[in-house]
Amino acid sequence: MRKSGRFLAAALSFALVLATPLSAQATKSGLSDAKSKKTALEAEKKKTEQELKNLEGLKSDTTAYVKKLDSSLESIGNELSKLGDDIDAKEKQIDTTKQELSEAKETEKSQYESMKLRIKYMYEKGDSTYVDLLMESGSLSELLSKAEYITKISSYDRQKLDEYAATKEKIAEKEKSLESEHAELLMLQDETEAKQASVEKLLAAKQTELQNYETKIASAEGQISEYAKSIEAQENQIKSIEAEIKRKEEEARKKAEEEKKKAAAANKAAQTYKTVSLGDISFTWPCPASGRITSGFGGRKSPTKGASSNHQGIDISAPTGTSIVAAAAGEVVIATYSSSAGNYVMISHGGGVYTVYMHASSLLVSQGQSVKKGQTIAKVGSTGYSTGSHLHFGVRVNGAYVNPTKYVSP
Ligand SMILES: [Zn+2]
């Protein structure tokens, strides 16, 4: 059926929605999908409710028609029962009339017989030929016409005979008319029975129709209740999606706030570096992620074999992989490996000013390359004479190393 197919499709798409994880649906478009699915379900439910209303209208019309047919059948039944009574009465009347007719015939016959006897007696001594002729008459009418000549027959006998014959004729007429009335009644009975049969057939058809409406109504009601359940589930789904979106937004907001705090802290840390210009050069701190100086410039106890006891720069402790940036714009004059400095870079800033960056885990620039101030040039490591992951930062002015913290310090 088309209708149940439509419902099945809606139910299936609904099931698919449920099968998709909530977190994947918790987006503006997921929410909009869920809402439009709910709207579609509501439209289907409304449509089915309209169908139900139509079906109930049809059922009510058919019920009224069935009632009408029932009362029509009842009156046909009454008519038939009356006809049956009439037919019975007619048959009784016919029986009675037949009895009367047979009695009338008997009366007429006995009158005829006694009249014959009287005629015979009267003429026994007269013209025997004539009497014989009379006695040979085959029928009453023949006898009567012959008897016209017999003047001696008593007028009493003649009158009686005529009366009896008339009575017999009258009863016979009556019987004939009763028989015809009886036939008419039987015909009417046949017609009424045919009418009854056709109304019964129509009634049976209408009752089947009524049952069909009832089945369809039950199915529509079932569908409406299924739609209501689906709509309710969809509403819950929408609420869950909305809650999930809210939770995600809250999470994102908290994360953004934390990052803002971190950035502010980092900014604050970056802003704590003090710079003092060297001619027209202004340095930036070469390891923005760390301001921890573990070894200062100048005299010290050598930390490892081969390391200088007169420290020509400062050591900044930072994890391996931390960015090392150019302290100022310039040209890379050395980018290589040495057994003492490890991977290291030297940048010329002009005017006899150089900076040097040692012990890197990797180098990101090469000799002859121009770099901007703050550009990442290498990653912190522990290559060369080194006891741990750190950046050795040195500043050379006019052929001698100077204390870098004179120009940039945390
Ligand atoms: Zn050092």
Short mmCIF file of C-alpha atoms and ligand atoms in Angstrom, two decimals:
data_model
loop_
_atom_site.label_atom_id
_atom_site.label_comp_id
_atom_site.label_asym_id
_atom_site.label_seq_id
_atom_site.Cartn_x
_atom_site.Cartn_y
_atom_site.Cartn_z
CA MET A 1 0.00 0.00 0.00
CA ARG A 2 1.26 3.46 -0.91
CA LYS A 3 0.51 4.90 2.49
CA SER A 4 2.33 2.28 4.54
CA GLY A 5 5.28 2.59 2.13
CA ARG A 6 5.45 6.28 2.79
CA PHE A 7 5.41 5.67 6.51
CA LEU A 8 8.11 3.01 6.23
CA ALA A 9 10.35 5.47 4.34
CA ALA A 10 9.85 8.10 7.03
CA ALA A 11 10.56 5.55 9.77
CA LEU A 12 13.70 4.36 7.96
CA SER A 13 15.10 7.85 7.50
CA PHE A 14 14.32 8.45 11.15
CA ALA A 15 16.20 5.28 12.13
CA LEU A 16 19.20 6.51 10.09
CA VAL A 17 19.17 9.78 12.00
CA LEU A 18 19.28 7.82 15.25
CA ALA A 19 22.10 5.64 13.94
CA THR A 20 24.33 8.69 13.25
CA PRO A 21 26.34 9.56 16.39
CA LEU A 22 25.13 12.60 18.28
CA SER A 23 28.49 14.41 18.15
CA ALA A 24 28.46 14.21 14.32
CA GLN A 25 24.95 15.71 14.24
CA ALA A 26 25.72 18.44 16.75
CA THR A 27 26.18 21.17 14.13
CA LYS A 28 23.90 23.96 12.91
CA SER A 29 23.16 21.97 9.74
CA GLY A 30 22.62 18.76 11.74
CA LEU A 31 20.14 20.62 13.92
CA SER A 32 18.42 22.07 10.86
CA ASP A 33 18.21 18.54 9.34
CA ALA A 34 16.70 17.17 12.55
CA LYS A 35 14.19 20.04 12.61
CA SER A 36 13.19 19.60 8.99
CA LYS A 37 12.76 15.85 9.57
CA LYS A 38 10.44 16.66 12.46
CA THR A 39 8.52 19.10 10.24
CA ALA A 40 8.23 16.40 7.55
CA LEU A 41 6.95 13.90 10.11
CA GLU A 42 4.42 16.45 11.33
CA ALA A 43 3.24 17.04 7.76
CA GLU A 44 2.84 13.27 7.22
CA LYS A 45 0.93 13.00 10.47
CA LYS A 46 -1.38 15.86 9.45
CA LYS A 47 -1.98 14.25 6.05
CA THR A 48 -2.87 10.94 7.70
CA GLU A 49 -5.18 12.73 10.11
CA GLN A 50 -6.97 14.31 7.12
CA GLU A 51 -7.26 10.83 5.54
CA LEU A 52 -8.67 9.50 8.80
CA LYS A 53 -11.25 12.32 8.85
CA ASN A 54 -12.31 11.47 5.28
CA LEU A 55 -12.58 7.78 6.17
CA GLU A 56 -14.69 8.57 9.20
CA GLY A 57 -16.99 10.68 7.00
CA LEU A 58 -17.35 7.79 4.53
CA LYS A 59 -17.97 5.35 7.37
CA SER A 60 -20.67 7.57 8.82
CA ASP A 61 -22.38 7.91 5.40
CA THR A 62 -22.25 4.15 4.85
CA THR A 63 -23.54 3.45 8.35
CA ALA A 64 -26.53 5.71 7.65
CA TYR A 65 -27.12 3.92 4.34
CA VAL A 66 -26.91 0.49 6.01
CA LYS A 67 -29.50 1.65 8.55
CA LYS A 68 -31.78 2.73 5.72
CA LEU A 69 -31.33 -0.64 4.00
CA ASP A 70 -32.04 -2.45 7.26
CA SER A 71 -35.33 -0.63 7.73
CA SER A 72 -36.17 -1.17 4.06
CA LEU A 73 -35.55 -4.91 4.53
CA GLU A 74 -37.73 -4.88 7.61
CA SER A 75 -40.65 -3.34 5.71
CA ILE A 76 -40.14 -5.79 2.82
CA GLY A 77 -40.25 -8.60 5.38
CA ASN A 78 -43.51 -7.24 6.78
CA GLU A 79 -44.92 -6.98 3.26
CA LEU A 80 -43.95 -10.60 2.53
CA SER A 81 -45.47 -11.83 5.74
CA LYS A 82 -48.72 -9.99 4.92
CA LEU A 83 -48.67 -11.43 1.40
CA GLY A 84 -48.20 -14.93 2.85
CA ASP A 85 -51.27 -14.41 5.07
CA ASP A 86 -53.28 -13.10 2.10
CA ILE A 87 -52.28 -16.11 -0.01
CA ASP A 88 -53.26 -18.52 2.76
CA ALA A 89 -56.64 -16.79 3.16
CA LYS A 90 -57.17 -16.85 -0.60
CA GLU A 91 -56.40 -20.57 -0.73
CA LYS A 92 -58.88 -21.25 2.07
CA GLN A 93 -61.53 -19.26 0.19
CA ILE A 94 -60.77 -21.27 -2.96
CA ASP A 95 -61.14 -24.54 -1.04
CA THR A 96 -64.46 -23.39 0.40
CA THR A 97 -65.66 -22.32 -3.05
CA LYS A 98 -64.65 -25.63 -4.57
CA GLN A 99 -66.64 -27.39 -1.86
CA GLU A 100 -69.64 -25.15 -2.59
CA LEU A 101 -69.31 -25.83 -6.30
CA SER A 102 -69.27 -29.56 -5.79
CA GLU A 103 -72.35 -29.32 -3.55
CA ALA A 104 -74.15 -27.13 -6.15
CA LYS A 105 -73.39 -29.70 -8.83
CA GLU A 106 -74.78 -32.45 -6.60
CA THR A 107 -77.97 -30.43 -5.97
CA GLU A 108 -78.43 -29.78 -9.67
CA LYS A 109 -77.84 -33.44 -10.51
CA SER A 110 -80.33 -34.74 -7.97
CA GLN A 111 -82.93 -32.21 -9.18
CA TYR A 112 -82.32 -33.46 -12.69
CA GLU A 113 -82.67 -37.09 -11.61
CA SER A 114 -85.96 -36.52 -9.71
CA MET A 115 -87.28 -34.43 -12.59
CA LYS A 116 -86.50 -37.27 -15.00
CA LEU A 117 -88.37 -39.71 -12.73
CA ARG A 118 -91.38 -37.45 -12.59
CA ILE A 119 -91.40 -37.01 -16.40
CA LYS A 120 -91.10 -40.77 -16.87
CA TYR A 121 -94.03 -41.40 -14.55
CA MET A 122 -96.16 -38.78 -16.25
CA TYR A 123 -95.69 -40.28 -19.67
CA GLU A 124 -95.70 -44.00 -18.77
CA LYS A 125 -99.13 -44.45 -20.06
CA GLY A 126 -98.87 -41.99 -22.99
CA ASP A 127 -96.74 -41.78 -26.15
CA SER A 128 -93.89 -44.16 -25.33
CA THR A 129 -91.89 -43.19 -28.45
CA TYR A 130 -91.76 -39.62 -27.36
CA VAL A 131 -90.77 -40.59 -23.84
CA ASP A 132 -87.94 -42.75 -25.14
CA LEU A 133 -86.71 -39.89 -27.27
CA LEU A 134 -86.73 -37.67 -24.22
CA MET A 135 -84.84 -40.23 -22.11
CA GLU A 136 -82.14 -40.52 -24.73
CA SER A 137 -81.18 -36.86 -24.40
CA GLY A 138 -77.40 -36.66 -23.80
CA SER A 139 -77.32 -33.38 -21.95
CA LEU A 140 -79.43 -31.17 -19.84
CA SER A 141 -79.70 -28.43 -22.47
CA GLU A 142 -80.82 -30.98 -25.07
CA LEU A 143 -83.35 -32.31 -22.63
CA LEU A 144 -84.59 -28.82 -21.84
CA SER A 145 -85.05 -27.89 -25.48
CA LYS A 146 -86.89 -31.13 -26.04
CA ALA A 147 -88.83 -30.52 -22.92
CA GLU A 148 -90.12 -27.29 -24.42
CA TYR A 149 -92.57 -29.53 -26.11
CA ILE A 150 -93.49 -31.26 -22.95
CA THR A 151 -96.04 -28.92 -21.59
CA LYS A 152 -96.89 -31.21 -18.79
CA ILE A 153 -93.65 -30.83 -16.92
CA SER A 154 -94.39 -28.81 -13.86
CA SER A 155 -93.26 -25.25 -13.91
CA TYR A 156 -91.92 -25.88 -10.38
CA ASP A 157 -89.39 -28.40 -11.63
CA ARG A 158 -88.30 -26.11 -14.45
CA GLN A 159 -87.83 -23.17 -12.12
CA LYS A 160 -85.81 -25.22 -9.62
CA LEU A 161 -83.56 -26.62 -12.28
CA ASP A 162 -82.88 -23.12 -13.68
CA GLU A 163 -82.11 -21.80 -10.18
CA TYR A 164 -79.64 -24.62 -9.45
CA ALA A 165 -77.86 -24.18 -12.75
CA ALA A 166 -77.54 -20.42 -12.09
CA THR A 167 -76.15 -21.01 -8.61
CA LYS A 168 -73.63 -23.48 -10.01
CA GLU A 169 -72.54 -20.97 -12.68
CA LYS A 170 -72.19 -18.20 -10.10
CA ILE A 171 -69.99 -20.36 -7.84
CA ALA A 172 -67.87 -21.43 -10.79
CA GLU A 173 -67.41 -17.71 -11.68
CA LYS A 174 -66.43 -16.99 -8.10
CA GLU A 175 -63.86 -19.79 -8.12
CA LYS A 176 -62.37 -18.52 -11.36
CA SER A 177 -61.99 -15.01 -9.95
CA LEU A 178 -60.47 -16.34 -6.73
CA GLU A 179 -57.96 -18.37 -8.72
CA SER A 180 -56.96 -15.28 -10.67
CA GLU A 181 -56.57 -13.24 -7.48
CA HIS A 182 -54.46 -16.06 -6.05
CA ALA A 183 -52.21 -16.02 -9.11
CA GLU A 184 -51.78 -12.26 -8.77
CA LEU A 185 -50.82 -12.63 -5.13
CA LEU A 186 -48.23 -15.28 -6.02
CA MET A 187 -46.78 -12.98 -8.66
CA LEU A 188 -46.59 -10.12 -6.16
CA GLN A 189 -44.90 -12.49 -3.72
CA ASP A 190 -42.29 -13.41 -6.36
CA GLU A 191 -41.60 -9.75 -7.09
CA THR A 192 -41.26 -8.88 -3.40
CA GLU A 193 -38.91 -11.79 -2.81
CA ALA A 194 -36.75 -10.63 -5.72
CA LYS A 195 -36.69 -7.13 -4.21
CA GLN A 196 -35.74 -8.61 -0.84
CA ALA A 197 -32.88 -10.57 -2.40
CA SER A 198 -31.48 -7.48 -4.14
CA VAL A 199 -31.66 -5.36 -0.96
CA GLU A 200 -29.94 -8.16 0.96
CA LYS A 201 -27.17 -8.25 -1.64
CA LEU A 202 -26.72 -4.47 -1.46
CA LEU A 203 -26.70 -4.62 2.34
CA ALA A 204 -23.99 -7.29 2.32
CA ALA A 205 -21.89 -5.15 -0.05
CA LYS A 206 -22.33 -2.09 2.13
CA GLN A 207 -21.41 -4.05 5.25
CA THR A 208 -18.21 -5.23 3.54
CA GLU A 209 -17.50 -1.61 2.60
CA LEU A 210 -18.09 -0.59 6.20
CA GLN A 211 -15.64 -3.25 7.42
CA ASN A 212 -13.05 -1.97 4.93
CA TYR A 213 -13.46 1.56 6.28
CA GLU A 214 -13.06 0.26 9.81
CA THR A 215 -9.86 -1.58 8.87
CA LYS A 216 -8.48 1.52 7.12
CA ILE A 217 -9.46 3.71 10.07
CA ALA A 218 -7.66 1.38 12.49
CA SER A 219 -4.57 1.42 10.28
CA ALA A 220 -4.64 5.24 9.95
CA GLU A 221 -4.99 5.55 13.72
CA GLY A 222 -2.03 3.21 14.16
CA GLN A 223 0.02 5.28 11.73
CA ILE A 224 -0.89 8.52 13.48
CA SER A 225 0.24 7.08 16.79
CA GLU A 226 3.50 5.90 15.16
CA TYR A 227 4.04 9.38 13.73
CA ALA A 228 3.39 10.93 17.14
CA LYS A 229 5.98 8.60 18.68
CA SER A 230 8.50 9.42 15.94
CA ILE A 231 7.87 13.16 16.35
CA GLU A 232 8.41 12.87 20.08
CA ALA A 233 11.65 10.94 19.56
CA GLN A 234 12.73 13.54 16.98
CA GLU A 235 11.99 16.32 19.49
CA ASN A 236 14.19 14.56 22.04
CA GLN A 237 16.87 14.20 19.39
CA ILE A 238 16.66 17.94 18.63
CA LYS A 239 16.96 18.71 22.35
CA SER A 240 20.01 16.43 22.62
CA ILE A 241 21.61 18.06 19.56
CA GLU A 242 20.93 21.52 20.98
CA ALA A 243 22.43 20.50 24.31
CA GLU A 244 25.45 18.98 22.55
CA ILE A 245 25.93 22.16 20.45
CA LYS A 246 25.71 24.25 23.61
CA ARG A 247 28.22 21.98 25.34
CA LYS A 248 30.63 22.21 22.37
CA GLU A 249 30.23 25.99 22.21
CA GLU A 250 30.91 26.24 25.92
CA GLU A 251 33.96 24.00 25.51
CA ALA A 252 35.21 26.13 22.58
CA ARG A 253 34.59 29.32 24.54
CA LYS A 254 36.60 27.99 27.53
CA LYS A 255 39.40 26.84 25.25
CA ALA A 256 39.50 30.25 23.51
CA GLU A 257 39.61 31.96 26.89
CA GLU A 258 42.49 29.75 28.05
CA GLU A 259 44.39 30.36 24.81
CA LYS A 260 43.80 34.07 25.19
CA LYS A 261 45.21 33.87 28.72
CA LYS A 262 48.20 31.85 27.49
CA ALA A 263 48.80 34.30 24.63
CA ALA A 264 48.54 37.19 27.06
CA ALA A 265 51.02 35.44 29.38
CA ALA A 266 53.38 34.72 26.45
CA ASN A 267 53.02 38.32 25.30
CA LYS A 268 53.77 39.48 28.80
CA ALA A 269 56.84 37.20 28.89
CA ALA A 270 58.00 38.52 25.50
CA GLN A 271 57.49 42.05 26.66
CA THR A 272 59.79 41.50 29.62
CA TYR A 273 62.90 41.33 27.37
CA LYS A 274 64.90 44.47 27.71
CA THR A 275 66.77 45.80 24.69
CA VAL A 276 69.53 48.35 24.40
CA SER A 277 70.47 49.50 20.92
CA LEU A 278 73.87 48.63 19.55
CA GLY A 279 74.50 51.46 17.10
CA ASP A 280 71.42 51.38 14.93
CA ILE A 281 70.80 47.63 15.73
CA SER A 282 68.15 46.54 18.18
CA PHE A 283 68.15 42.82 19.21
CA THR A 284 65.21 40.59 19.93
CA TRP A 285 65.59 37.67 22.38
CA PRO A 286 66.87 34.70 20.31
CA CYS A 287 64.81 32.03 22.14
CA PRO A 288 61.30 33.49 22.63
CA ALA A 289 60.01 30.37 24.43
CA SER A 290 62.54 30.50 27.23
CA GLY A 291 64.24 33.24 29.26
CA ARG A 292 66.13 30.86 31.56
CA ILE A 293 69.88 31.67 31.47
CA THR A 294 71.80 28.69 32.92
CA SER A 295 75.27 30.08 32.28
CA GLY A 296 76.27 33.75 32.03
CA PHE A 297 79.00 35.53 30.08
CA GLY A 298 82.66 35.54 31.20
CA GLY A 299 84.73 33.51 33.70
CA ARG A 300 83.32 30.20 34.89
CA LYS A 301 84.26 26.58 35.70
CA SER A 302 84.19 24.60 32.42
CA PRO A 303 80.94 22.56 32.47
CA THR A 304 82.27 19.80 30.19
CA LYS A 305 85.50 18.72 28.58
CA GLY A 306 86.34 21.11 25.70
CA ALA A 307 83.91 23.82 26.81
CA SER A 308 85.43 27.21 27.46
CA SER A 309 86.15 28.42 31.01
CA ASN A 310 85.89 32.00 29.72
CA HIS A 311 82.30 31.82 28.43
CA GLN A 312 81.94 33.73 25.14
CA GLY A 313 78.16 34.06 25.33
CA ILE A 314 75.18 33.01 27.41
CA ASP A 315 73.45 29.60 27.62
CA ILE A 316 69.63 29.63 27.44
CA SER A 317 68.04 26.38 28.54
CA ALA A 318 65.15 25.16 26.37
CA PRO A 319 63.77 21.80 25.24
CA THR A 320 65.09 20.24 22.02
CA GLY A 321 63.15 21.55 19.00
CA THR A 322 62.40 24.99 20.51
CA SER A 323 62.66 27.75 17.87
CA ILE A 324 65.82 29.85 17.64
CA VAL A 325 65.24 33.21 15.91
CA ALA A 326 67.55 35.76 14.33
CA ALA A 327 68.21 38.49 16.96
CA ALA A 328 68.28 41.07 14.17
CA ALA A 329 68.10 41.27 10.39
CA GLY A 330 71.27 40.32 8.51
CA GLU A 331 73.11 37.84 6.30
CA VAL A 332 73.98 34.26 7.27
CA VAL A 333 77.77 34.00 7.07
CA ILE A 334 78.14 30.53 8.62
CA ALA A 335 75.63 27.67 8.79
CA THR A 336 77.53 24.48 9.47
CA TYR A 337 78.63 21.84 12.00
CA SER A 338 81.69 21.91 14.17
CA SER A 339 82.72 19.39 16.80
CA SER A 340 82.72 22.03 19.54
CA ALA A 341 79.79 24.32 18.52
CA GLY A 342 77.71 21.51 17.00
CA ASN A 343 75.24 22.82 14.42
CA TYR A 344 75.66 26.56 14.50
CA VAL A 345 74.78 29.74 12.65
CA MET A 346 76.57 33.09 12.50
CA ILE A 347 74.79 36.17 11.18
CA SER A 348 76.43 39.43 10.10
CA HIS A 349 74.36 42.51 10.96
CA GLY A 350 76.79 44.99 9.39
CA GLY A 351 79.07 47.52 11.09
CA GLY A 352 81.25 44.73 12.51
CA VAL A 353 78.36 43.26 14.57
CA TYR A 354 77.72 39.47 14.49
CA THR A 355 75.53 37.08 16.45
CA VAL A 356 76.19 33.34 16.88
CA TYR A 357 73.77 30.48 17.78
CA MET A 358 75.23 27.07 18.79
CA HIS A 359 74.38 23.41 19.67
CA ALA A 360 71.24 23.38 17.43
CA SER A 361 69.47 20.10 16.68
CA SER A 362 68.80 21.36 13.14
CA LEU A 363 69.54 24.37 10.94
CA LEU A 364 66.84 26.06 8.82
CA VAL A 365 69.01 28.56 6.90
CA SER A 366 72.13 28.31 4.80
CA GLN A 367 75.23 30.44 4.18
CA GLY A 368 74.63 33.62 2.14
CA GLN A 369 70.91 33.78 3.00
CA SER A 370 69.33 37.06 4.17
CA VAL A 371 67.20 36.78 7.32
CA LYS A 372 64.70 39.05 8.99
CA LYS A 373 64.71 39.97 12.66
CA GLY A 374 62.73 37.27 14.55
CA GLN A 375 62.89 34.75 11.65
CA THR A 376 63.30 31.13 12.85
CA ILE A 377 66.77 30.01 11.79
CA ALA A 378 67.34 26.78 13.80
CA LYS A 379 65.96 24.46 16.50
CA VAL A 380 67.43 24.08 20.00
CA GLY A 381 69.49 20.91 20.54
CA SER A 382 72.58 19.53 22.31
CA THR A 383 75.13 19.03 19.55
CA GLY A 384 78.88 19.70 20.01
CA TYR A 385 80.37 20.22 23.52
CA SER A 386 77.11 20.33 25.43
CA THR A 387 75.74 18.75 28.60
CA GLY A 388 72.05 19.33 27.82
CA SER A 389 69.58 20.86 25.43
CA HIS A 390 70.31 24.61 25.28
CA LEU A 391 71.14 27.55 23.00
CA HIS A 392 74.52 29.22 23.25
CA PHE A 393 73.97 32.82 22.12
CA GLY A 394 76.94 35.08 21.46
CA VAL A 395 77.38 38.68 20.27
CA ARG A 396 80.63 39.79 18.61
CA VAL A 397 81.44 43.45 18.13
CA ASN A 398 84.57 44.60 16.28
CA GLY A 399 86.33 41.25 16.63
CA ALA A 400 85.52 40.51 20.28
CA TYR A 401 82.66 38.75 22.06
CA VAL A 402 80.66 40.99 24.37
CA ASN A 403 78.08 40.20 26.99
CA PRO A 404 74.78 39.73 25.06
CA THR A 405 72.71 40.73 28.10
CA LYS A 406 74.07 44.29 27.70
CA TYR A 407 71.84 44.51 24.60
CA VAL A 408 69.01 42.03 25.20
CA SER A 409 67.99 40.31 28.41
CA PRO A 410 65.01 38.72 30.02
ZN ZN B 1 77.81 28.50 26.06
#
